[in-house]
C-alpha cells in the first residue's frame, strides 16, 4: 500500500480537512431545523433567498465529471464542441420566465406531486408512483453512478498506484470494485452523513460554499496552466493550436479541419440546436423545469426569488463556469498531445503543475464539485420516494418525524445502490445519450401541461413509455447514430402522445378548475376554464415574457463569448459583446419589471 502522504504535503491535507470539517459543521448546525418536517428537510421551509437557491442549482450541475467532459469536447471539437450543452440555455431560460413562478405558486413538495394537482383519477395516481420510482430511483442512480465514475478516474490519475487496504479490487458477488472506487464509497458515506442530517437547508448552504471553492480552484488551475513553460500564455496557445479550436460557432456542413462539431451535418445541427433542448428530459435541464431545479424553485422565499434564482443559475451555469475549464482543456492539448484519454488531461494538469497547498485546494475543489452533486441528487431522489411513494401509498398518515427518519435512511440506501451500479458502468457518454434518447418527446408534454387544459395523465404516461418501444430497434437493430435516433424518437413519441391524448378522457373539470385557481396560468390554452372560473386573475404579459426569454438567451451568450474575447485579447469584439450583453440585460429588466409580482403567502 502506497501512502497518500507521498503525493500530498501537510498543507494540502490541512486544506482538505478544513473543507471537510466546514461541510460537516454546516450539516450539524442545520440538523435541528431540517428535522421539523419534510417541508423543512426537502424544501428548507420555503425560505431560501434567490442567491442561495440559484447557487445551489449551479453547484449541483458542477459535478466532478463536468470539467472532464468539457475537456473531451474541446479536445475533439474545439471550443464550439460545448454547444452540445450550451444549447440547454434555450430551455433553461424558458423555465426562468414561463415556469419558475408557476412552480413556486403550486405550493407542492416535489415535481412528482404536480401530477396529483393537475390530473385526476387512477391514471394520475399511477403516474405519480411510476415517476417516483423511474426518476427518483432508476434514473437518479444512473446519474449518481456516472458522477462516481468520474471521481474514480480523478483519483486514479492523482494516485495511480494507490491500493486501498493493500487490495487492488474487492469482489462482492457479481460486482468488482477497484480500490479507487472503494475510496469514492468512503467519500459518499461522508456526503450521506451531512445530507441525511441537514436536508436541503444544509445542502444549499454547503453548495454555496462548495461552488465558491470549486470555482476558485479551477481559476487558479487555469492561471497556472497558462503560465507553464510548455504553454506560454494565451499567445502560446494561439501559436501551438490550430485556429479552428478557438471558434465559438458551429458550422453546418464541411470545413477544412478535423473538428467534429464544427462539421455538423444539417441533421445533427437540427438535433442539437433545434430539438434536444425542448424535447428531452435531462437532470438539471428538464423542459419546463423539474427535478432538483424545481426543488430549489419551490424552496425560494416567493415568486420573485424563484425567478431570480433560476436566472442566476442560467447565467452562472453557461457564462461563468466554463472558461477556466476551457483554458485548462486547451493547455492539456498542448501539454499532452498524445494522451489517449483526453478527459484525464484536466487532472494531469493538476497533478503536474499545482504546488503544495494549491494541490490540496484543487483536490478539495473536486471534492466540493462531487459532493454538492451527490448530496443534491440523493436528497432530491429521496424526496420522490418519501413524498410520492411512501407517504401516499406505503404508510400514509404517519408523523412528520417518522417521514424525516425514513428520508435519512433512504438517502444512505440510494448512495449504496449507486456505488454498485458504478462498478458495472462502462462509459459516461453512453449513459448520457441513453437518457436523452429515451426521454425524447416527453419535453413537449412537460411544457404544454402548464398551458393547455387538454393534456392529461395518459399524455404524460404515453410520452414516457413510447421511446422504449422504438429505441431498441433503432439502436441495436439498425445501429443509428444518436442524432438520427433522437429525431425519429421525438417524432414517434409526439405522434403517440397526441393520439393517446385525444383517445382518452380529459382531466375532470373539478381538478382543472382547482389547478387553474391555484396556479393561475395565462395563455389561450385555458380558454374553456375562463368561463368556469371567471373570477381568477390569470397571468398576463406573455408577450413581454417571450421578449425577455429571447433577450436573456442573447445576454448569456454575449457574456460567454465576450469573456472569451477578453481572455484571448480581442478587446474590440469583447467590447461589442459587452454592449450587446448590457442591452439585452436592460431589455430583460424593463419587461419583467412591468409584469408585476405577487408574493405567495403560506
Coordinates of C-alpha atoms in Angstrom, one line a residue:
X1 CA 0.0 0.0 0.0
X2 CA 1.4 3.4 -1.1
X3 CA 0.8 6.1 1.5
X4 CA -1.2 9.2 0.4
X5 CA 1.4 11.4 2.1
X6 CA 3.7 10.6 -0.8
X7 CA 1.5 12.8 -3.1
X8 CA 0.2 15.5 -0.7
X9 CA 2.0 17.8 1.8
X10 CA 0.9 18.6 5.3
X11 CA -0.5 21.9 4.0
X12 CA -2.6 20.1 1.3
X13 CA -4.0 17.7 3.9
X14 CA -4.8 20.7 6.2
X15 CA -6.8 22.4 3.4
X16 CA -8.8 19.2 2.6
X17 CA -9.5 18.5 6.3
X18 CA -10.7 22.1 6.9
X19 CA -13.0 21.9 3.9
X20 CA -14.5 18.6 5.2
X21 CA -14.9 20.0 8.7
X22 CA -16.7 23.1 7.5
X23 CA -19.1 20.9 5.3
X24 CA -19.9 18.6 8.2
X25 CA -20.3 21.6 10.5
X26 CA -22.9 23.1 8.3
X27 CA -24.8 19.8 8.3
X28 CA -24.7 19.6 12.1
X29 CA -25.9 23.2 12.5
X30 CA -28.8 22.7 10.2
X31 CA -29.8 19.3 11.5
X32 CA -32.4 20.5 14.1
X33 CA -34.1 22.9 11.6
X34 CA -34.3 20.1 9.0
X35 CA -35.9 17.7 11.5
X36 CA -39.0 19.8 11.9
X37 CA -40.9 18.4 8.9
X38 CA -40.4 17.0 5.4
X39 CA -41.1 20.6 4.2
X40 CA -38.0 21.8 6.1
X41 CA -36.0 18.7 5.2
X42 CA -36.7 18.8 1.4
X43 CA -37.6 22.5 0.8
X44 CA -35.8 24.5 3.5
X45 CA -39.1 25.7 4.9
X46 CA -39.7 27.5 1.5
X47 CA -37.5 30.3 2.8
X48 CA -34.3 30.3 0.6
X49 CA -33.2 33.7 -0.9
X50 CA -32.6 33.7 -4.6
X51 CA -28.8 33.8 -4.4
X52 CA -28.6 30.7 -2.2
X53 CA -31.2 28.7 -4.2
X54 CA -29.6 29.7 -7.6
X55 CA -26.1 28.9 -6.4
X56 CA -27.2 25.6 -5.1
X57 CA -28.6 24.7 -8.6
X58 CA -25.4 25.6 -10.3
X59 CA -23.3 23.8 -7.7
X60 CA -25.3 20.6 -8.3
X61 CA -24.5 20.8 -12.1
X62 CA -20.8 21.4 -11.3
X63 CA -20.1 17.7 -10.8
X64 CA -16.7 16.0 -10.8
X65 CA -17.4 14.7 -14.3
X66 CA -18.2 18.1 -15.9
X67 CA -14.7 19.6 -16.3
X68 CA -13.5 16.2 -17.7
X69 CA -16.4 16.1 -20.2
X70 CA -15.8 19.7 -21.3
X71 CA -12.1 18.8 -21.8
X72 CA -13.1 15.9 -24.0
X73 CA -15.4 18.1 -26.1
X74 CA -12.7 20.8 -26.6
X75 CA -10.1 18.2 -27.5
X76 CA -12.3 16.6 -30.1
X77 CA -14.2 19.6 -31.5
X78 CA -12.7 22.8 -30.2
X79 CA -14.4 25.4 -28.0
X80 CA -17.6 25.1 -30.2
X81 CA -17.9 21.5 -29.0
X82 CA -19.6 22.9 -25.9
X83 CA -22.7 23.6 -28.0
X84 CA -23.7 20.1 -27.1
X85 CA -24.7 21.5 -23.7
X86 CA -24.7 25.3 -24.3
X87 CA -27.9 24.6 -26.3
X88 CA -29.7 24.0 -23.0
X89 CA -29.7 27.7 -22.3
X90 CA -32.9 28.0 -24.5
X91 CA -34.8 25.6 -22.4
X92 CA -33.3 27.0 -19.2
X93 CA -34.5 30.5 -20.0
X94 CA -38.0 29.1 -20.7
X95 CA -38.0 27.9 -17.1
X96 CA -36.9 31.2 -15.9
X97 CA -39.7 33.3 -17.4
X98 CA -42.5 30.9 -18.0
X99 CA -42.4 28.2 -15.3
X100 CA -40.4 29.3 -12.2
X101 CA -43.3 31.4 -10.8
X102 CA -45.8 28.7 -11.6
X103 CA -43.7 26.0 -9.8
X104 CA -43.4 28.3 -6.7
X105 CA -47.1 29.2 -6.9
X106 CA -48.1 25.5 -7.0
X107 CA -47.1 25.1 -3.3
X108 CA -46.1 21.4 -3.7
X109 CA -43.2 19.4 -2.2
X110 CA -41.9 17.7 -5.4
X111 CA -42.5 17.9 -9.1
X112 CA -44.0 14.4 -8.9
X113 CA -46.7 15.8 -6.6
X114 CA -47.6 18.1 -9.5
X115 CA -49.3 15.1 -11.1
X116 CA -51.9 14.9 -8.3
X117 CA -52.9 18.6 -8.5
X118 CA -53.0 18.6 -12.4
X119 CA -54.5 15.3 -13.3
X120 CA -57.3 13.1 -12.0
X121 CA -58.3 9.5 -11.3
X122 CA -56.3 6.3 -11.2
X123 CA -54.0 7.3 -14.1
X124 CA -52.8 10.2 -12.0
X125 CA -52.1 8.0 -9.0
X126 CA -50.2 5.5 -11.2
X127 CA -48.2 8.3 -12.9
X128 CA -47.1 9.8 -9.6
X129 CA -45.9 6.4 -8.2
X130 CA -44.3 5.5 -11.5
X131 CA -42.4 8.8 -11.8
X132 CA -41.2 8.4 -8.2
X133 CA -39.6 5.0 -9.0
X134 CA -38.5 5.7 -12.6
X135 CA -36.9 9.1 -12.0
X136 CA -36.2 9.1 -8.2
X137 CA -34.6 5.7 -8.2
X138 CA -33.7 4.3 -11.6
X139 CA -32.6 7.5 -13.4
X140 CA -31.2 9.1 -10.3
X141 CA -28.9 6.1 -9.5
X142 CA -27.6 6.2 -13.1
X143 CA -26.7 9.9 -12.8
X144 CA -25.0 9.3 -9.4
X145 CA -23.2 6.3 -10.9
X146 CA -21.6 8.3 -13.7
X147 CA -20.6 11.1 -11.3
X148 CA -18.9 8.4 -9.2
X149 CA -17.2 7.0 -12.3
X150 CA -15.7 10.4 -13.0
X151 CA -14.4 10.8 -9.4
X152 CA -12.9 7.3 -9.6
X153 CA -11.0 8.5 -12.8
X154 CA -9.7 11.6 -11.0
X155 CA -8.4 9.5 -8.1
X156 CA -6.7 7.1 -10.5
X157 CA -4.7 9.9 -12.1
X158 CA -3.8 11.7 -8.9
X159 CA -3.0 8.4 -7.0
X160 CA -2.2 5.9 -9.8
X161 CA -0.8 3.2 -7.6
X162 CA -3.0 3.6 -4.6
X163 CA -4.2 0.3 -3.1
X164 CA -6.9 0.6 -0.5
X165 CA -6.1 -1.7 2.4
X166 CA -3.5 -3.4 0.3
X167 CA -6.0 -4.7 -2.3
X168 CA -6.3 -3.9 -6.0
X169 CA -10.0 -4.8 -6.0
X170 CA -12.7 -6.2 -3.9
X171 CA -15.2 -8.9 -5.2
X172 CA -18.8 -8.6 -3.8
X173 CA -20.7 -11.3 -5.7
X174 CA -21.0 -10.2 -9.3
X175 CA -19.6 -6.7 -8.5
X176 CA -15.9 -5.9 -8.7
X177 CA -14.9 -2.6 -7.1
X178 CA -11.4 -1.2 -7.5
X179 CA -9.6 0.3 -4.6
X180 CA -10.2 3.8 -6.0
X181 CA -14.0 3.1 -6.2
X182 CA -14.0 2.0 -2.6
X183 CA -12.3 5.3 -1.7
X184 CA -15.2 7.0 -3.6
X185 CA -17.6 5.0 -1.5
X186 CA -16.0 6.4 1.7
X187 CA -16.4 9.9 0.4
X188 CA -20.1 9.0 -0.4
X189 CA -20.7 7.9 3.1
X190 CA -19.4 11.3 4.3
X191 CA -21.8 13.0 2.0
X192 CA -24.6 10.8 3.2
X193 CA -23.8 11.8 6.8
X194 CA -24.2 15.6 6.3
X195 CA -27.0 15.3 3.7
X196 CA -29.1 13.0 5.9
X197 CA -28.5 15.3 8.9
X198 CA -29.3 18.6 7.3
X199 CA -31.6 18.0 4.3
X200 CA -31.9 20.9 1.8
X201 CA -31.1 23.5 4.4
X202 CA -27.6 22.3 4.9
X203 CA -27.1 21.2 1.3
X204 CA -28.0 24.6 -0.1
X205 CA -25.6 26.4 2.3
X206 CA -22.9 23.8 1.7
X207 CA -23.4 24.1 -2.0
X208 CA -22.8 27.8 -2.0
X209 CA -19.5 27.3 -0.1
X210 CA -18.5 24.4 -2.3
X211 CA -19.3 26.3 -5.5
X212 CA -17.1 29.2 -4.5
X213 CA -14.3 26.8 -3.5
X214 CA -14.6 24.8 -6.8
X215 CA -14.5 27.9 -8.9
X216 CA -11.6 29.4 -7.0
X217 CA -9.6 26.1 -7.5
X218 CA -10.4 26.0 -11.3
X219 CA -9.5 29.6 -11.8
X220 CA -6.2 29.0 -10.0
X221 CA -5.5 26.0 -12.2
X222 CA -6.2 27.9 -15.4
X223 CA -3.8 30.6 -14.4
X224 CA -1.0 28.1 -13.6
X225 CA -1.7 26.2 -16.8
X226 CA -1.3 29.4 -18.9
X227 CA 1.9 30.3 -17.0
X228 CA 3.5 26.9 -17.5
X229 CA 6.6 26.9 -19.8
X230 CA 5.0 24.3 -22.1
X231 CA 2.0 26.5 -22.8
X232 CA 3.5 30.0 -22.8
X233 CA 0.4 32.0 -22.0
X234 CA -2.5 32.9 -24.4
X235 CA 0.0 33.7 -27.1
X236 CA 1.4 30.2 -26.8
X237 CA -2.0 28.6 -27.1
X238 CA -2.7 30.6 -30.3
X239 CA 0.7 29.6 -31.7
X240 CA 0.6 25.9 -30.9
X241 CA -3.1 25.1 -31.6
X242 CA -4.9 25.4 -34.9
X243 CA -7.3 28.4 -35.4
X244 CA -10.5 26.2 -35.6
X245 CA -10.0 25.2 -32.0
X246 CA -10.8 28.8 -30.8
X247 CA -14.1 29.2 -32.8
X248 CA -17.2 29.6 -30.7
X249 CA -19.7 28.9 -33.5
X250 CA -20.7 25.6 -35.1
X251 CA -20.7 25.4 -38.8
X252 CA -23.2 23.4 -40.7
X253 CA -21.6 21.2 -43.4
X254 CA -17.9 20.7 -44.3
X255 CA -14.9 22.5 -43.0
X256 CA -11.1 22.4 -43.5
X257 CA -10.3 20.9 -40.1
X258 CA -10.9 17.7 -38.3
X259 CA -13.2 19.2 -35.6
X260 CA -16.3 17.2 -35.3
X261 CA -18.9 19.7 -34.0
X262 CA -17.7 22.3 -36.5
X263 CA -18.6 19.9 -39.3
X264 CA -22.2 19.3 -38.1
X265 CA -24.5 17.8 -40.7
X266 CA -27.8 19.5 -41.1
X267 CA -29.4 16.6 -39.2
X268 CA -27.1 16.9 -36.2
X269 CA -27.5 20.7 -36.2
X270 CA -31.2 20.3 -36.1
X271 CA -31.0 17.7 -33.4
X272 CA -28.7 19.6 -31.0
X273 CA -29.8 23.2 -31.5
X274 CA -33.4 22.7 -32.8
X275 CA -34.8 19.7 -30.9
X276 CA -32.8 18.4 -27.9
X277 CA -33.3 21.4 -25.6
X278 CA -37.1 21.3 -25.6
X279 CA -37.8 17.6 -26.4
X280 CA -35.7 15.6 -24.0
X281 CA -35.6 15.2 -20.2
X282 CA -32.2 15.6 -18.6
X283 CA -31.3 16.2 -14.9
X284 CA -31.0 20.0 -14.4
X285 CA -32.3 20.8 -17.9
X286 CA -35.8 19.5 -17.8
X287 CA -38.2 21.3 -20.3
X288 CA -40.5 23.4 -18.1
X289 CA -38.3 22.9 -15.1
X290 CA -38.4 19.9 -12.8
X291 CA -36.1 17.7 -10.7
X292 CA -33.7 19.4 -8.4
X293 CA -34.2 22.7 -10.2
X294 CA -37.9 22.7 -9.4
X295 CA -37.0 21.7 -5.8
X296 CA -34.9 24.8 -5.4
X297 CA -37.5 26.9 -7.1
X298 CA -40.2 25.7 -4.7
X299 CA -37.9 26.3 -1.7
X300 CA -37.4 30.0 -2.7
X301 CA -39.0 32.7 -0.5
X302 CA -41.6 33.8 -3.1
X303 CA -42.2 34.0 -6.8
X304 CA -39.7 36.9 -7.4
X305 CA -37.0 34.9 -5.6
X306 CA -37.8 31.8 -7.6
X307 CA -37.4 33.6 -11.0
X308 CA -34.2 35.4 -9.9
X309 CA -32.7 32.1 -8.5
X310 CA -33.3 30.4 -11.9
X311 CA -32.0 33.3 -13.8
X312 CA -28.8 33.4 -11.8
X313 CA -28.5 29.6 -12.3
X314 CA -28.5 30.0 -16.1
X315 CA -26.0 32.9 -16.0
X316 CA -23.6 31.1 -13.8
X317 CA -24.1 27.7 -15.5
X318 CA -23.5 28.9 -19.0
X319 CA -21.5 32.1 -18.8
X320 CA -19.5 32.0 -15.6
X321 CA -18.3 28.4 -15.1
X322 CA -16.9 27.2 -18.5
X323 CA -13.9 29.4 -19.2
X324 CA -11.5 28.0 -16.5
X325 CA -12.3 24.5 -17.8
X326 CA -11.8 25.5 -21.4
X327 CA -8.4 27.2 -20.7
X328 CA -7.2 24.1 -18.9
X329 CA -8.5 21.9 -21.7
X330 CA -6.6 23.9 -24.3
X331 CA -3.5 23.8 -22.2
X332 CA -3.9 20.0 -21.9
X333 CA -3.9 19.7 -25.7
X334 CA -0.5 21.5 -25.8
X335 CA 1.0 19.6 -22.8
X336 CA -0.3 16.1 -23.6
X337 CA -0.8 15.9 -27.3
X338 CA -0.6 12.1 -27.3
X339 CA -2.8 11.3 -24.4
X340 CA -5.4 8.7 -25.2
X341 CA -7.8 9.8 -22.5
X342 CA -8.4 13.4 -23.3
X343 CA -10.7 14.0 -20.4
X344 CA -8.0 12.8 -17.9
X345 CA -5.6 15.6 -19.2
X346 CA -7.5 18.0 -16.9
X347 CA -6.5 16.0 -13.9
X348 CA -2.9 15.6 -15.3
X349 CA -2.5 19.4 -15.3
X350 CA -3.5 19.4 -11.6
X351 CA -1.0 16.6 -10.9
X352 CA 1.9 18.2 -12.8
X353 CA 1.6 21.9 -12.2
X354 CA 0.0 22.6 -8.8
X355 CA 2.3 23.5 -5.9
X356 CA 1.9 22.5 -2.3
X357 CA -1.2 24.0 -0.8
X358 CA -2.9 24.6 -4.1
X359 CA -2.8 20.9 -4.8
X360 CA -4.9 20.5 -1.7
X361 CA -7.2 23.3 -2.8
X362 CA -7.8 21.6 -6.2
X363 CA -8.5 18.3 -4.7
X364 CA -10.8 20.0 -2.2
X365 CA -12.4 21.8 -5.2
X366 CA -13.1 18.5 -6.9
X367 CA -14.4 17.0 -3.7
X368 CA -16.7 20.0 -3.4
X369 CA -17.9 19.6 -7.0
X370 CA -18.5 15.9 -6.4
X371 CA -20.1 16.2 -3.0
X372 CA -22.5 19.0 -4.0
X373 CA -23.9 16.9 -6.8
X374 CA -24.2 13.7 -4.9
X375 CA -25.9 15.4 -1.9
X376 CA -28.4 17.2 -4.1
X377 CA -29.2 14.1 -6.2
X378 CA -29.7 11.9 -3.2
X379 CA -32.0 14.3 -1.2
X380 CA -33.9 15.1 -4.4
X381 CA -34.4 11.4 -5.2
X382 CA -35.3 10.7 -1.6
X383 CA -38.0 13.4 -1.7
X384 CA -39.7 11.4 -4.5
X385 CA -39.5 8.1 -2.7
X386 CA -40.9 9.5 0.6
X387 CA -43.3 12.1 -0.6
X388 CA -44.6 10.4 -3.8
X389 CA -44.4 6.7 -3.0
X390 CA -44.0 6.1 0.8
X391 CA -46.4 8.8 2.2
X392 CA -49.3 8.3 -0.2
X393 CA -49.1 4.5 -0.9
X394 CA -47.0 2.6 1.6
X395 CA -47.6 4.3 5.0
X396 CA -50.0 7.3 4.8
X397 CA -50.8 9.3 7.9
X398 CA -47.5 8.8 9.8
X399 CA -45.8 11.7 11.7
X400 CA -43.5 14.2 10.1
X401 CA -40.6 13.0 12.3
X402 CA -41.2 9.5 11.0
X403 CA -41.0 10.6 7.4
X404 CA -37.8 12.5 8.1
X405 CA -36.3 9.4 9.6
X406 CA -37.3 7.4 6.5
X407 CA -35.8 10.1 4.4
X408 CA -32.4 9.8 6.1
X409 CA -32.3 6.1 5.8
X410 CA -33.3 6.3 2.1
X411 CA -30.6 8.8 1.4
X412 CA -28.0 6.3 2.6
X413 CA -29.5 3.4 0.7
X414 CA -29.6 5.3 -2.6
X415 CA -25.9 6.0 -2.3
X416 CA -25.0 2.4 -1.6
X417 CA -27.1 1.2 -4.6
X418 CA -25.4 3.8 -6.9
X419 CA -22.0 2.5 -5.8
X420 CA -22.8 -1.0 -7.1
X421 CA -24.1 0.4 -10.4
X422 CA -20.9 2.4 -10.8
X423 CA -18.9 -0.8 -10.7
X424 CA -20.8 -2.1 -13.8
X425 CA -20.9 1.2 -15.7
X426 CA -18.5 1.5 -18.7
X427 CA -18.8 4.8 -20.5
X428 CA -20.4 8.0 -19.1
X429 CA -21.3 9.3 -22.6
X430 CA -23.3 6.1 -23.3
X431 CA -25.5 6.6 -20.2
X432 CA -25.9 10.3 -21.1
X433 CA -27.1 9.6 -24.6
X434 CA -29.4 6.8 -23.4
X435 CA -31.2 9.2 -21.0
X436 CA -31.6 11.9 -23.7
X437 CA -32.8 9.5 -26.4
X438 CA -35.2 7.5 -24.2
X439 CA -36.8 10.8 -22.9
X440 CA -37.3 12.1 -26.5
X441 CA -40.7 13.6 -26.9
X442 CA -41.6 14.0 -23.2
X443 CA -40.4 17.6 -23.2
X444 CA -43.4 18.8 -25.2
X445 CA -45.8 17.4 -22.6
X446 CA -43.9 18.8 -19.7
X447 CA -44.2 22.3 -21.3
X448 CA -47.8 22.1 -22.5
X449 CA -49.3 20.6 -19.3
X450 CA -48.9 24.1 -17.8
X451 CA -50.6 25.9 -20.7
X452 CA -53.1 23.5 -22.3
X453 CA -56.0 22.1 -20.4
X454 CA -56.4 19.0 -22.7
X455 CA -53.1 17.4 -21.6
X456 CA -54.0 14.5 -19.2
X457 CA -52.1 11.9 -17.2
X458 CA -52.3 9.4 -20.2
X459 CA -50.5 12.0 -22.3
X460 CA -47.5 12.0 -19.9
X461 CA -47.6 8.2 -19.5
X462 CA -47.6 7.7 -23.3
X463 CA -44.7 10.2 -23.8
X464 CA -42.6 8.5 -21.1
X465 CA -43.1 4.9 -22.4
X466 CA -43.2 5.4 -26.2
X467 CA -39.4 5.8 -26.7
X468 CA -38.8 2.4 -25.2
X469 CA -40.9 0.8 -27.9
X470 CA -38.7 2.0 -30.7
X471 CA -35.2 2.8 -29.1
X472 CA -34.0 -0.9 -29.1
X473 CA -34.9 -1.3 -32.8
X474 CA -33.1 2.0 -33.8
X475 CA -30.1 1.4 -31.6
X476 CA -29.5 -2.4 -31.7
X477 CA -31.1 -3.5 -35.0
X478 CA -30.3 -0.5 -37.2
X479 CA -27.3 0.9 -35.3
X480 CA -28.4 4.5 -35.9
X481 CA -26.4 7.4 -34.6
X482 CA -27.7 9.3 -31.6
X483 CA -28.7 12.4 -33.6
X484 CA -30.8 10.3 -36.1
X485 CA -32.3 8.2 -33.3
X486 CA -33.3 11.3 -31.3
X487 CA -35.2 12.9 -34.2
X488 CA -37.1 9.7 -35.0
X489 CA -37.9 9.1 -31.4
X490 CA -39.2 12.6 -30.8
X491 CA -41.4 12.4 -33.9
X492 CA -42.7 8.9 -32.9
X493 CA -43.3 9.9 -29.2
X494 CA -45.1 13.1 -30.2
X495 CA -47.4 11.2 -32.5
X496 CA -48.1 8.6 -29.8
X497 CA -48.9 11.0 -27.0
X498 CA -51.1 13.3 -29.2
X499 CA -53.2 10.3 -30.4
X500 CA -53.4 8.9 -26.8
X501 CA -54.5 12.4 -25.6
X502 CA -57.5 12.6 -27.9
X503 CA -58.5 8.9 -27.4
X504 CA -58.6 9.2 -23.6
X505 CA -60.9 11.3 -21.3
X506 CA -59.7 14.7 -20.3
X507 CA -58.9 15.6 -16.7
X508 CA -62.1 16.1 -14.6
X509 CA -63.4 19.7 -14.7
X510 CA -63.2 19.9 -10.9
X511 CA -59.5 19.1 -10.9
X512 CA -58.8 21.5 -13.8
X513 CA -60.7 24.4 -12.1
X514 CA -58.8 23.7 -8.9
X515 CA -55.4 23.8 -10.7
X516 CA -56.5 26.9 -12.7
X517 CA -57.3 28.8 -9.5
X518 CA -54.2 27.6 -7.7
X519 CA -51.6 28.3 -10.4
X520 CA -53.3 30.9 -12.5
X521 CA -51.5 30.2 -15.8
X522 CA -52.2 32.5 -18.7
X523 CA -52.5 31.9 -22.4
X524 CA -55.2 30.8 -24.8
X525 CA -54.8 27.1 -23.8
X526 CA -57.0 27.6 -20.8
X527 CA -59.8 29.4 -22.6
X528 CA -62.5 26.8 -21.7
X529 CA -61.7 27.3 -18.0
X530 CA -62.2 31.0 -18.1
X531 CA -66.0 30.5 -18.2
X532 CA -65.9 28.1 -15.3
X533 CA -63.8 30.3 -13.1
X534 CA -64.2 33.9 -14.3
X535 CA -63.1 35.4 -11.0
X536 CA -59.5 34.1 -11.4
X537 CA -56.9 36.7 -12.3
X538 CA -54.6 34.9 -14.6
X539 CA -51.1 35.9 -15.6
X540 CA -50.8 38.5 -18.3
X541 CA -47.8 39.7 -20.2
X542 CA -46.8 36.5 -22.0
X543 CA -45.6 38.7 -24.9
X544 CA -43.2 40.5 -22.6
X545 CA -42.1 37.2 -21.1
X546 CA -41.3 36.0 -24.6
X547 CA -39.2 39.1 -25.4
X548 CA -37.4 38.6 -22.0
X549 CA -36.7 35.0 -22.9
X550 CA -35.0 35.9 -26.2
X551 CA -33.2 38.8 -24.7
X552 CA -31.9 36.6 -21.7
X553 CA -30.6 34.0 -24.1
X554 CA -28.6 36.6 -26.0
X555 CA -27.5 38.2 -22.7
X556 CA -25.9 34.9 -21.5
X557 CA -24.3 34.1 -24.9
X558 CA -22.9 37.6 -25.3
X559 CA -21.5 37.3 -21.8
X560 CA -20.0 33.9 -22.6
X561 CA -18.4 35.0 -25.9
X562 CA -17.4 38.4 -24.6
X563 CA -15.4 36.8 -21.7
X564 CA -13.7 34.5 -24.2
X565 CA -12.7 37.5 -26.4
X566 CA -11.4 39.3 -23.4
X567 CA -9.3 36.3 -22.4
X568 CA -7.8 36.0 -25.9
X569 CA -7.0 39.7 -26.1
X570 CA -9.7 40.7 -28.7
X571 CA -10.7 43.8 -26.9
X572 CA -12.8 45.4 -29.6
X573 CA -15.0 42.4 -30.1
X574 CA -15.1 41.9 -26.3
X575 CA -16.5 45.5 -26.0
X576 CA -19.1 44.9 -28.7
X577 CA -20.2 41.7 -26.9
X578 CA -20.3 43.7 -23.7
X579 CA -22.6 46.3 -25.3
X580 CA -24.9 43.6 -26.6
X581 CA -25.0 41.9 -23.2
X582 CA -25.9 45.2 -21.4
X583 CA -28.6 46.0 -24.0
X584 CA -30.1 42.5 -23.6
X585 CA -30.0 42.8 -19.8
X586 CA -31.8 46.2 -19.9
X587 CA -34.5 44.6 -22.1
X588 CA -34.9 41.8 -19.6
X589 CA -35.2 44.2 -16.7
X590 CA -37.6 46.6 -18.5
X591 CA -40.0 43.8 -19.5
X592 CA -40.0 41.7 -16.3
X593 CA -40.4 44.8 -14.0
X594 CA -43.6 45.7 -15.8
X595 CA -45.3 42.3 -15.3
X596 CA -45.7 42.7 -11.6
X597 CA -45.0 40.2 -8.8
X598 CA -47.4 38.6 -6.3
X599 CA -45.8 37.2 -3.2
X600 CA -47.1 33.7 -2.4
X601 CA -48.4 33.6 1.1
X602 CA -48.3 30.4 3.0

